[in-house]
Short mmCIF file of C-alpha atoms and ligand atoms in Angstrom, two decimals:
data_model
loop_
_atom_site.label_atom_id
_atom_site.label_comp_id
_atom_site.label_asym_id
_atom_site.label_seq_id
_atom_site.Cartn_x
_atom_site.Cartn_y
_atom_site.Cartn_z
CA MET X 1 25.29 -12.77 -13.78
CA ALA X 2 22.60 -10.51 -12.29
CA LEU X 3 21.96 -8.79 -8.85
CA ILE X 4 18.51 -9.89 -8.43
CA VAL X 5 16.21 -8.41 -5.24
CA GLN X 6 12.92 -10.20 -4.92
CA LYS X 7 10.47 -9.72 -2.02
CA TYR X 8 8.07 -12.59 -1.06
CA GLY X 9 4.73 -11.55 0.77
CA GLY X 10 2.71 -13.35 3.48
CA THR X 11 0.98 -15.71 1.39
CA SER X 12 4.02 -16.92 -0.33
CA VAL X 13 5.69 -17.86 2.65
CA GLY X 14 2.24 -18.88 4.44
CA SER X 15 3.29 -22.55 5.10
CA LEU X 16 6.19 -25.05 5.57
CA ASP X 17 5.39 -26.15 1.74
CA ARG X 18 5.31 -22.21 0.54
CA ILE X 19 8.41 -21.47 2.10
CA ARG X 20 10.06 -24.84 0.37
CA ASN X 21 8.68 -23.66 -3.08
CA VAL X 22 10.23 -20.28 -2.29
CA ALA X 23 13.82 -21.84 -1.46
CA ASN X 24 13.82 -23.86 -4.88
CA ARG X 25 12.84 -20.59 -6.24
CA ILE X 26 15.77 -19.10 -5.20
CA LYS X 27 17.95 -21.72 -5.71
CA THR X 28 17.25 -21.93 -9.46
CA LEU X 29 18.44 -17.86 -9.58
CA ARG X 30 21.66 -19.12 -7.69
CA ASP X 31 22.24 -22.15 -10.01
CA GLU X 32 21.77 -19.89 -13.01
CA GLY X 33 24.95 -17.65 -11.69
CA ASN X 34 23.04 -14.98 -10.19
CA GLN X 35 23.58 -12.87 -6.53
CA VAL X 36 20.32 -13.25 -4.62
CA VAL X 37 19.05 -11.19 -1.87
CA ALA X 38 15.34 -11.91 -0.99
CA VAL X 39 13.07 -9.71 1.49
CA VAL X 40 10.65 -11.41 3.43
CA SER X 41 7.48 -10.86 5.19
CA ALA X 42 5.92 -12.24 8.05
CA MET X 43 3.88 -15.71 6.84
CA GLY X 44 0.49 -14.83 6.34
CA GLY X 45 -1.62 -14.19 9.02
CA VAL X 46 0.94 -13.53 11.64
CA THR X 47 1.29 -10.11 11.72
CA ASP X 48 -2.92 -9.69 12.27
CA LYS X 49 -2.38 -12.78 14.85
CA LEU X 50 -0.01 -10.68 16.82
CA ILE X 51 -1.61 -7.05 16.68
CA ALA X 52 -5.10 -9.11 17.87
CA MET X 53 -2.92 -10.84 20.98
CA ALA X 54 -1.51 -7.39 22.09
CA LYS X 55 -5.11 -5.65 21.94
CA GLU X 56 -6.74 -8.63 23.88
CA LEU X 57 -4.16 -7.70 26.39
CA ILE X 58 -4.64 -3.75 26.42
CA ASP X 59 -6.96 -1.38 24.66
CA GLU X 60 -4.54 0.88 23.50
CA PRO X 61 -1.05 -1.17 23.45
CA THR X 62 2.03 1.55 23.13
CA GLU X 63 3.33 2.03 19.54
CA ARG X 64 7.07 1.28 20.55
CA GLU X 65 5.61 -2.24 22.09
CA MET X 66 3.52 -3.07 18.65
CA ASP X 67 6.99 -2.14 16.84
CA VAL X 68 8.80 -4.48 19.21
CA LEU X 69 5.90 -7.12 18.68
CA LEU X 70 5.22 -6.83 15.12
CA SER X 71 9.08 -7.06 13.83
CA THR X 72 9.16 -10.42 15.23
CA GLY X 73 6.99 -12.28 12.70
CA GLU X 74 9.10 -11.09 9.87
CA GLN X 75 12.06 -12.50 12.06
CA GLN X 76 10.77 -15.99 12.04
CA SER X 77 10.30 -15.94 8.22
CA ILE X 78 13.53 -15.28 7.42
CA ALA X 79 15.13 -18.05 9.60
CA LEU X 80 12.61 -21.10 8.26
CA VAL X 81 13.46 -19.53 4.76
CA THR X 82 17.19 -19.32 5.36
CA MET X 83 16.82 -23.32 6.91
CA ALA X 84 14.53 -24.40 3.93
CA LEU X 85 17.72 -23.07 1.57
CA HIS X 86 20.34 -24.78 3.96
CA GLN X 87 18.34 -28.31 3.48
CA ILE X 88 18.88 -28.15 -0.19
CA GLY X 89 22.37 -26.92 -0.30
CA VAL X 90 21.96 -23.18 -0.58
CA ASP X 91 24.76 -21.02 1.30
CA ALA X 92 22.38 -18.37 2.79
CA VAL X 93 22.04 -16.22 5.43
CA SER X 94 19.34 -14.36 7.20
CA ILE X 95 19.41 -10.67 8.29
CA THR X 96 17.34 -8.66 10.36
CA GLY X 97 16.77 -4.79 8.84
CA ARG X 98 19.17 -3.45 11.54
CA GLN X 99 21.63 -5.86 10.05
CA ALA X 100 20.81 -4.77 6.70
CA GLY X 101 22.06 -1.13 7.47
CA ILE X 102 17.99 0.23 6.71
CA SER X 103 17.83 3.61 8.97
CA THR X 104 14.25 5.18 9.45
CA THR X 105 12.39 7.94 10.96
CA GLY X 106 9.12 9.05 12.23
CA SER X 107 6.64 7.77 14.62
CA HIS X 108 6.40 4.28 16.13
CA THR X 109 4.45 1.85 13.43
CA ARG X 110 4.64 4.15 10.50
CA GLY X 111 8.58 4.48 10.02
CA ARG X 112 9.87 5.72 6.89
CA ILE X 113 13.03 4.52 5.62
CA ASN X 114 15.97 7.73 5.24
CA ALA X 115 19.01 5.69 4.72
CA ILE X 116 20.69 2.40 3.73
CA ASN X 117 24.36 1.19 4.38
CA PRO X 118 24.81 -2.01 2.55
CA ASP X 119 27.78 -2.53 3.75
CA MET X 120 26.88 -5.89 5.64
CA MET X 121 24.92 -6.88 2.43
CA LYS X 122 27.67 -6.43 0.11
CA ASN X 123 30.16 -8.47 2.44
CA TYR X 124 27.83 -11.12 2.60
CA LEU X 125 27.14 -11.12 -1.40
CA LYS X 126 31.11 -10.59 -2.04
CA GLU X 127 31.45 -14.05 0.40
CA GLY X 128 28.66 -15.80 -2.28
CA LYS X 129 26.25 -16.25 0.06
CA VAL X 130 21.98 -15.44 -0.41
CA LEU X 131 20.79 -13.08 1.82
CA ILE X 132 17.14 -13.51 3.26
CA CYS X 133 16.48 -10.26 4.52
CA ALA X 134 13.36 -8.98 7.03
CA GLY X 135 11.21 -7.01 5.32
CA PHE X 136 9.00 -4.43 7.33
CA GLN X 137 11.68 -3.10 10.23
CA GLY X 138 14.42 -0.87 10.52
CA LEU X 139 16.29 0.95 13.15
CA ARG X 140 15.33 4.15 14.11
CA GLU X 141 17.81 7.24 14.50
CA ASP X 142 17.45 6.80 18.27
CA GLY X 143 18.14 3.02 18.49
CA MET X 144 14.73 1.78 18.78
CA ILE X 145 13.19 -1.28 16.43
CA HIS X 146 10.70 0.21 13.84
CA THR X 147 8.26 -0.87 11.47
CA LEU X 148 7.01 0.71 8.05
CA GLY X 149 3.50 0.28 8.32
CA ARG X 150 1.31 -2.43 7.02
CA GLY X 151 2.38 -4.18 3.98
CA GLY X 152 5.90 -2.02 4.68
CA SER X 153 7.93 -4.92 3.05
CA ASP X 154 7.56 -3.92 -0.45
CA LEU X 155 9.03 -0.75 0.75
CA SER X 156 11.79 -2.85 2.24
CA ALA X 157 12.32 -4.61 -1.03
CA ILE X 158 12.55 -1.36 -3.05
CA ALA X 159 15.04 0.53 -0.71
CA VAL X 160 17.00 -2.41 -0.71
CA ALA X 161 17.13 -2.87 -4.59
CA SER X 162 17.94 0.60 -5.18
CA ALA X 163 20.63 0.78 -2.51
CA LEU X 164 22.21 -2.24 -3.70
CA LYS X 165 21.54 -0.72 -7.32
CA ALA X 166 20.10 -4.14 -8.13
CA ASP X 167 19.75 -5.37 -12.05
CA VAL X 168 16.03 -6.56 -10.96
CA CYS X 169 13.46 -6.14 -8.52
CA GLN X 170 10.71 -8.47 -8.49
CA ILE X 171 7.67 -8.29 -6.39
CA LEU X 172 6.49 -11.51 -5.85
CA THR X 173 2.88 -12.24 -4.21
CA ASP X 174 -0.11 -14.36 -4.77
CA VAL X 175 -1.29 -12.66 -8.09
CA ASP X 176 -0.16 -12.64 -11.57
CA GLY X 177 0.39 -8.94 -11.33
CA VAL X 178 -0.87 -5.99 -11.20
CA TYR X 179 -4.78 -5.85 -12.48
CA THR X 180 -7.22 -3.19 -13.78
CA SER X 181 -9.17 -4.10 -10.46
CA ASP X 182 -8.87 -6.32 -7.36
CA PRO X 183 -9.24 -10.10 -9.17
CA ARG X 184 -10.79 -11.41 -6.20
CA VAL X 185 -13.82 -9.00 -6.57
CA VAL X 186 -13.61 -8.40 -10.47
CA LYS X 187 -13.51 -11.52 -12.09
CA ASP X 188 -12.89 -10.53 -15.36
CA ALA X 189 -10.12 -8.00 -14.53
CA ARG X 190 -7.17 -8.09 -16.57
CA LYS X 191 -3.19 -8.19 -15.96
CA LEU X 192 -1.58 -5.12 -16.73
CA PRO X 193 1.62 -5.61 -18.76
CA GLU X 194 2.96 -2.04 -17.68
CA ILE X 195 1.99 0.36 -15.61
CA SER X 196 3.32 4.19 -14.63
CA TYR X 197 4.76 4.99 -11.48
CA ASP X 198 1.96 7.56 -10.88
CA GLU X 199 -1.04 5.26 -11.66
CA MET X 200 0.42 2.96 -9.58
CA LEU X 201 1.02 5.32 -6.62
CA GLU X 202 -2.54 6.68 -7.09
CA MET X 203 -4.03 3.16 -7.18
CA ALA X 204 -1.72 2.00 -3.92
CA SER X 205 -3.23 4.77 -2.03
CA ALA X 206 -6.62 4.51 -3.46
CA GLY X 207 -6.47 0.84 -1.64
CA THR X 208 -5.18 -1.36 -4.08
CA LYS X 209 -3.01 -3.18 -1.76
CA VAL X 210 -0.68 -5.14 -4.22
CA MET X 211 1.80 -2.56 -3.29
CA GLN X 212 2.70 -0.55 -0.47
CA SER X 213 1.76 3.20 -1.59
CA ARG X 214 5.12 4.63 0.20
CA SER X 215 7.05 2.00 -1.52
CA VAL X 216 6.16 3.10 -4.96
CA GLU X 217 6.58 6.62 -4.23
CA PHE X 218 10.31 5.61 -3.18
CA ALA X 219 10.71 3.71 -6.23
CA LYS X 220 9.29 6.56 -8.14
CA LYS X 221 11.97 9.05 -6.49
CA TYR X 222 14.99 7.00 -6.74
CA GLY X 223 14.13 5.41 -10.50
CA VAL X 224 13.61 1.52 -9.19
CA VAL X 225 11.80 -0.24 -11.88
CA PHE X 226 10.13 -3.60 -10.75
CA GLU X 227 7.94 -6.14 -11.34
CA VAL X 228 5.26 -7.37 -9.62
CA ARG X 229 4.83 -11.21 -10.59
CA SER X 230 3.56 -14.47 -8.91
CA SER X 231 5.59 -16.74 -6.36
CA LEU X 232 3.55 -19.76 -7.96
CA ASN X 233 4.12 -19.65 -11.59
CA ASN X 234 6.69 -18.27 -13.86
CA ASN X 235 4.56 -16.06 -15.65
CA PRO X 236 5.29 -12.46 -16.71
CA GLY X 237 4.22 -10.08 -14.52
CA THR X 238 3.93 -5.95 -14.69
CA ILE X 239 6.21 -3.95 -14.94
CA VAL X 240 6.02 -0.53 -12.72
CA THR X 241 8.02 2.13 -14.63
CA GLU X 242 8.20 5.66 -15.61
CA GLU X 243 5.77 6.73 -17.88
CA HIS X 244 5.85 7.06 -21.83
CA ASP X 245 3.94 8.14 -24.41
CA GLN X 246 2.30 5.35 -25.14
CA MET X 247 0.57 4.92 -22.14
CA GLU X 248 -1.57 8.00 -22.42
CA ALA X 249 -3.67 6.80 -24.91
CA VAL X 250 -5.61 4.59 -22.29
CA VAL X 251 -7.99 6.51 -20.39
CA ILE X 252 -8.51 4.33 -17.22
CA ARG X 253 -5.77 2.02 -16.33
CA GLY X 254 -7.61 0.58 -13.44
CA VAL X 255 -10.52 0.66 -10.37
CA SER X 256 -9.35 0.58 -6.88
CA ILE X 257 -11.55 0.02 -3.76
CA GLU X 258 -11.15 0.91 -0.21
CA ARG X 259 -13.42 -0.35 2.33
CA SER X 260 -14.11 0.44 6.15
CA GLN X 261 -14.20 4.57 5.45
CA ALA X 262 -16.04 7.22 7.74
CA LEU X 263 -17.09 10.66 6.93
CA VAL X 264 -16.80 13.07 9.37
CA THR X 265 -19.09 16.25 8.78
CA ILE X 266 -18.63 19.55 10.93
CA THR X 267 -21.71 21.70 10.42
CA GLY X 268 -22.10 25.52 11.89
CA ILE X 269 -18.45 26.57 10.83
CA PRO X 270 -18.23 30.67 11.34
CA ASP X 271 -16.95 31.49 7.38
CA GLU X 272 -13.94 33.51 8.47
CA PRO X 273 -10.13 32.89 7.50
CA GLY X 274 -8.42 30.00 9.64
CA MET X 275 -11.47 27.77 10.45
CA SER X 276 -10.02 25.19 8.36
CA ALA X 277 -6.56 25.19 9.29
CA LYS X 278 -7.71 25.03 13.20
CA ILE X 279 -10.27 22.20 12.50
CA LEU X 280 -7.19 20.08 10.61
CA MET X 281 -4.67 21.04 12.90
CA CYS X 282 -6.61 19.30 15.48
CA LEU X 283 -6.86 16.32 13.47
CA ALA X 284 -3.48 16.27 12.63
CA ASP X 285 -2.50 17.14 16.27
CA ALA X 286 -4.37 13.72 17.15
CA GLU X 287 -2.07 11.85 14.22
CA ILE X 288 -5.19 11.16 12.07
CA ASN X 289 -4.80 10.81 8.29
CA ILE X 290 -7.66 12.04 6.47
CA ASP X 291 -8.40 11.45 2.65
CA MET X 292 -11.06 13.32 0.82
CA ILE X 293 -11.67 16.68 1.92
CA VAL X 294 -15.01 18.43 1.20
CA SER X 295 -16.07 21.97 1.66
CA ASN X 296 -19.27 23.50 1.43
CA ILE X 297 -20.05 27.29 0.61
CA ALA X 298 -20.55 29.13 3.47
CA TYR X 299 -24.47 29.91 3.78
CA ASP X 300 -25.77 32.63 6.42
CA GLY X 301 -22.34 32.93 7.12
CA LEU X 302 -21.84 29.50 8.44
CA ALA X 303 -19.84 26.54 6.80
CA ARG X 304 -19.60 22.91 6.25
CA HIS X 305 -16.37 20.60 6.03
CA SER X 306 -16.33 16.70 5.39
CA PHE X 307 -13.50 14.42 5.74
CA THR X 308 -13.34 11.16 5.15
CA MET X 309 -10.85 8.79 7.55
CA HIS X 310 -10.15 4.62 7.80
CA SER X 311 -13.38 3.73 10.42
CA SER X 312 -10.89 2.49 12.85
CA ASP X 313 -10.05 6.42 13.60
CA LEU X 314 -13.50 7.80 13.85
CA GLY X 315 -13.55 7.68 17.46
CA LYS X 316 -10.10 9.27 17.90
CA ALA X 317 -11.49 11.90 15.32
CA SER X 318 -14.47 12.65 17.24
CA ALA X 319 -12.68 12.66 20.60
CA ALA X 320 -9.87 14.99 19.05
CA LEU X 321 -12.71 17.51 17.62
CA LYS X 322 -15.38 17.72 20.18
CA PRO X 323 -13.26 20.55 22.76
CA CYS X 324 -11.65 22.08 19.07
CA ILE X 325 -15.07 22.41 17.93
CA ALA X 326 -16.79 23.61 20.93
CA GLN X 327 -14.10 26.46 20.91
CA LEU X 328 -14.67 27.63 17.27
CA SER X 329 -18.51 27.76 17.41
CA PRO X 330 -21.53 26.73 19.72
CA ASP X 331 -23.37 26.24 17.13
CA SER X 332 -21.38 23.33 15.30
CA THR X 333 -22.10 19.99 15.64
CA ILE X 334 -20.14 17.00 14.44
CA LEU X 335 -21.93 14.37 12.27
CA THR X 336 -20.13 10.89 11.84
CA GLU X 337 -20.92 8.01 8.91
CA SER X 338 -19.47 4.52 9.01
CA GLY X 339 -19.95 2.00 6.30
CA ILE X 340 -18.69 3.70 3.71
CA ALA X 341 -16.07 2.78 0.63
CA LYS X 342 -14.35 4.53 -1.72
CA LEU X 343 -13.96 3.73 -5.41
CA SER X 344 -11.56 5.26 -7.42
CA CYS X 345 -10.78 5.29 -11.63
CA VAL X 346 -7.09 5.95 -12.06
CA GLY X 347 -5.42 6.59 -15.40
CA ILE X 348 -3.07 9.06 -16.65
CA GLY X 349 -5.40 9.39 -19.82
CA MET X 350 -7.44 11.38 -18.04
CA ARG X 351 -5.40 14.45 -18.82
CA SER X 352 -5.83 14.45 -22.15
CA HIS X 353 -9.56 12.82 -22.28
CA SER X 354 -12.70 14.67 -21.16
CA GLY X 355 -15.79 12.84 -19.99
CA VAL X 356 -14.34 10.52 -17.94
CA ALA X 357 -16.57 11.34 -14.51
CA ALA X 358 -19.86 11.62 -16.64
CA LYS X 359 -19.36 7.81 -17.89
CA MET X 360 -18.16 6.97 -14.39
CA PHE X 361 -21.23 8.20 -12.69
CA GLU X 362 -23.53 7.11 -15.66
CA ALA X 363 -22.67 3.59 -14.64
CA LEU X 364 -23.13 3.92 -11.22
CA GLY X 365 -26.18 5.43 -11.48
CA GLU X 366 -27.34 2.69 -14.42
CA ALA X 367 -26.39 0.62 -11.21
CA LYS X 368 -28.61 2.41 -8.63
CA ILE X 369 -25.60 3.47 -6.64
CA ASN X 370 -25.89 6.67 -4.99
CA ILE X 371 -22.81 8.56 -4.60
CA GLY X 372 -21.93 10.80 -1.41
CA VAL X 373 -18.38 12.47 -1.68
CA ILE X 374 -16.47 13.50 -5.03
CA THR X 375 -12.88 13.99 -5.53
CA THR X 376 -10.79 14.28 -8.17
CA SER X 377 -7.00 14.91 -9.01
CA GLU X 378 -5.12 15.07 -12.02
CA ILE X 379 -5.18 11.15 -12.81
CA LYS X 380 -8.00 9.95 -10.50
CA ILE X 381 -11.87 10.23 -9.81
CA ALA X 382 -13.02 8.93 -6.40
CA VAL X 383 -16.22 8.63 -4.75
CA THR X 384 -17.78 7.15 -1.55
CA VAL X 385 -20.96 4.59 -1.91
CA ASP X 386 -22.18 2.55 0.60
CA GLU X 387 -19.88 -0.23 1.77
CA HIS X 388 -22.13 -3.04 0.65
CA GLN X 389 -22.70 -1.63 -2.88
CA ILE X 390 -19.01 -1.29 -3.11
CA GLU X 391 -18.30 -4.51 -5.27
CA ASP X 392 -21.29 -3.94 -7.60
CA ALA X 393 -20.09 -0.19 -8.01
CA ALA X 394 -16.76 -1.53 -8.53
CA ARG X 395 -18.01 -4.11 -11.38
CA ALA X 396 -20.01 -1.52 -13.06
CA VAL X 397 -17.22 0.91 -13.69
CA HIS X 398 -14.67 -1.31 -14.56
CA GLU X 399 -17.14 -2.95 -17.12
CA ALA X 400 -18.43 0.93 -18.82
CA PHE X 401 -14.79 1.61 -19.05
CA ASN X 402 -14.30 -2.14 -21.02
CA LEU X 403 -11.07 -2.66 -18.91
CA ASP X 404 -11.48 -6.59 -19.50
CA LYS X 405 -10.50 -5.77 -23.07
CA ALA X 406 -6.71 -5.10 -24.02
CA PRO X 407 -6.57 -1.44 -25.50
CA THR X 408 -6.24 -1.37 -29.13
CA ALA X 409 -3.26 0.85 -30.35
P1 ADP R 1 1.69 -9.69 -0.13
O1 ADP R 1 1.08 -10.71 0.88
O2 ADP R 1 2.11 -10.69 -1.13
O3 ADP R 1 2.47 -8.38 0.15
P2 ADP R 1 -0.89 -8.49 -0.39
O4 ADP R 1 -2.09 -9.54 0.09
O5 ADP R 1 -0.49 -7.60 0.50
O6 ADP R 1 0.41 -9.60 -1.07
O7 ADP R 1 -1.37 -8.23 -1.77
C1 ADP R 1 -2.02 -8.94 -3.00
C2 ADP R 1 -3.14 -8.89 -2.90
O8 ADP R 1 -3.73 -7.90 -3.44
C3 ADP R 1 -3.97 -9.93 -3.80
O9 ADP R 1 -4.33 -11.23 -3.44
C4 ADP R 1 -5.22 -9.27 -4.70
O10 ADP R 1 -6.20 -9.65 -3.97
C5 ADP R 1 -5.06 -7.84 -4.05
N1 ADP R 1 -5.25 -6.81 -5.23
C6 ADP R 1 -6.10 -5.93 -5.12
N2 ADP R 1 -6.19 -4.78 -6.05
C7 ADP R 1 -5.43 -5.67 -6.69
C8 ADP R 1 -5.26 -5.26 -8.11
N3 ADP R 1 -5.88 -4.31 -8.95
N4 ADP R 1 -4.38 -5.83 -9.05
C9 ADP R 1 -3.48 -7.48 -8.70
N5 ADP R 1 -3.82 -7.40 -6.82
C10 ADP R 1 -4.66 -6.71 -6.09
N1 LIG R 2 3.94 -8.59 7.78
C1 LIG R 2 3.56 -6.97 7.47
C2 LIG R 2 2.39 -6.64 7.30
O1 LIG R 2 1.59 -7.78 7.66
C3 LIG R 2 4.54 -6.63 6.40
C4 LIG R 2 4.19 -6.82 5.27
O2 LIG R 2 3.66 -8.06 5.09
O3 LIG R 2 4.51 -6.28 4.20
O4 LIG R 2 1.42 -5.67 6.99
MG1 MG R 3 1.43 -6.62 0.31
#
């Protein structure tokens, strides 16, 4: 008998038929003698619909009320999955984030899990019940309902698996596993048998939305090995785990894309200590997440900085920067550009192989795709390109590194 924690995403519970399918899968595991805790997302599209409704009522809904609203999506689906289980004779009970003992911290809509008290879950499991737990939500220290950021049910599942010391943790979704690139964009993308936490984390934060990045960080920190697999078949998925020696033989594990990016460039910044900090501080005060940062060496005593961010933050960023820049220097200007996307190559093999950037840029050049900003980390090279070229860019780079073919040992 094993304790299995599973997570079912929005598409997997997207209709009553899909919910029946989930119930049958859970029943099979139960009939085999396992204990099962299933963390469930809102039905596909529900969270987006709730956001759209809020924005029809008011331009800037408060984040507190957004948490109250968005957490209802998961509450619908846990009750429906539990009812489907009752219908086929499984003794199941639904539990909210609060009942699962999930304590959170941080700003509304961007919660982080800081502790789990699994007592209620353990008691129910002892009674022989299957647990259907709401993903994406917890209770903040001050008693407020709190959500964990988009895709946050992944984090709920990993954290629950860690708190219960589960034998198995599975993220069930609408693809068979983690692919070398988004299979909707790159048709010959290949399913990876395994990937290291660090690679999965870099890919997730570079736009590979099959896993929420914070959930991977949590899994790495607490050593939760998990598998990403399909809720629609029984094919083996992708194991996400600690890196081992053979992994480094592969130069590039995957290619990630992230759309809807924007670039802000500030020119005419006095070349003095502390200027960059002041600019970044005013973006941080406005709670804007910036991604790539490029700073040019000063010319004639004036420097220029560029940042990328999600395009939905562009208006807020310009508004926050205007007064700050006016104070720094009367000569500074703010230039903005939207309609860009980010392409990232990720692989721990980059640490021991050279020429990766050259090969990536050559592939883009041959495909007539212009590169904007470039940043690198130890295991990632990222570039911006025009958003309308991002799919061609991903295919060109995927092909250049032969990612459709399994590496030979
Ligand atoms: P869920 O609703 O189950 O949480 P998501 O929509 O969040 O599922 O994530 C699954 C989707 O992630 C897939 O449908 C796929 O299009 C997308 N995706 C992007 N990049 C990858 C990748 N490299 N491997 C697998 N899926 C990917
Ligand atoms: N329902 C939330 C979302 O759509 C959380 C999740 O699905 O993981 O982002
Ligand atoms: Mg998801």
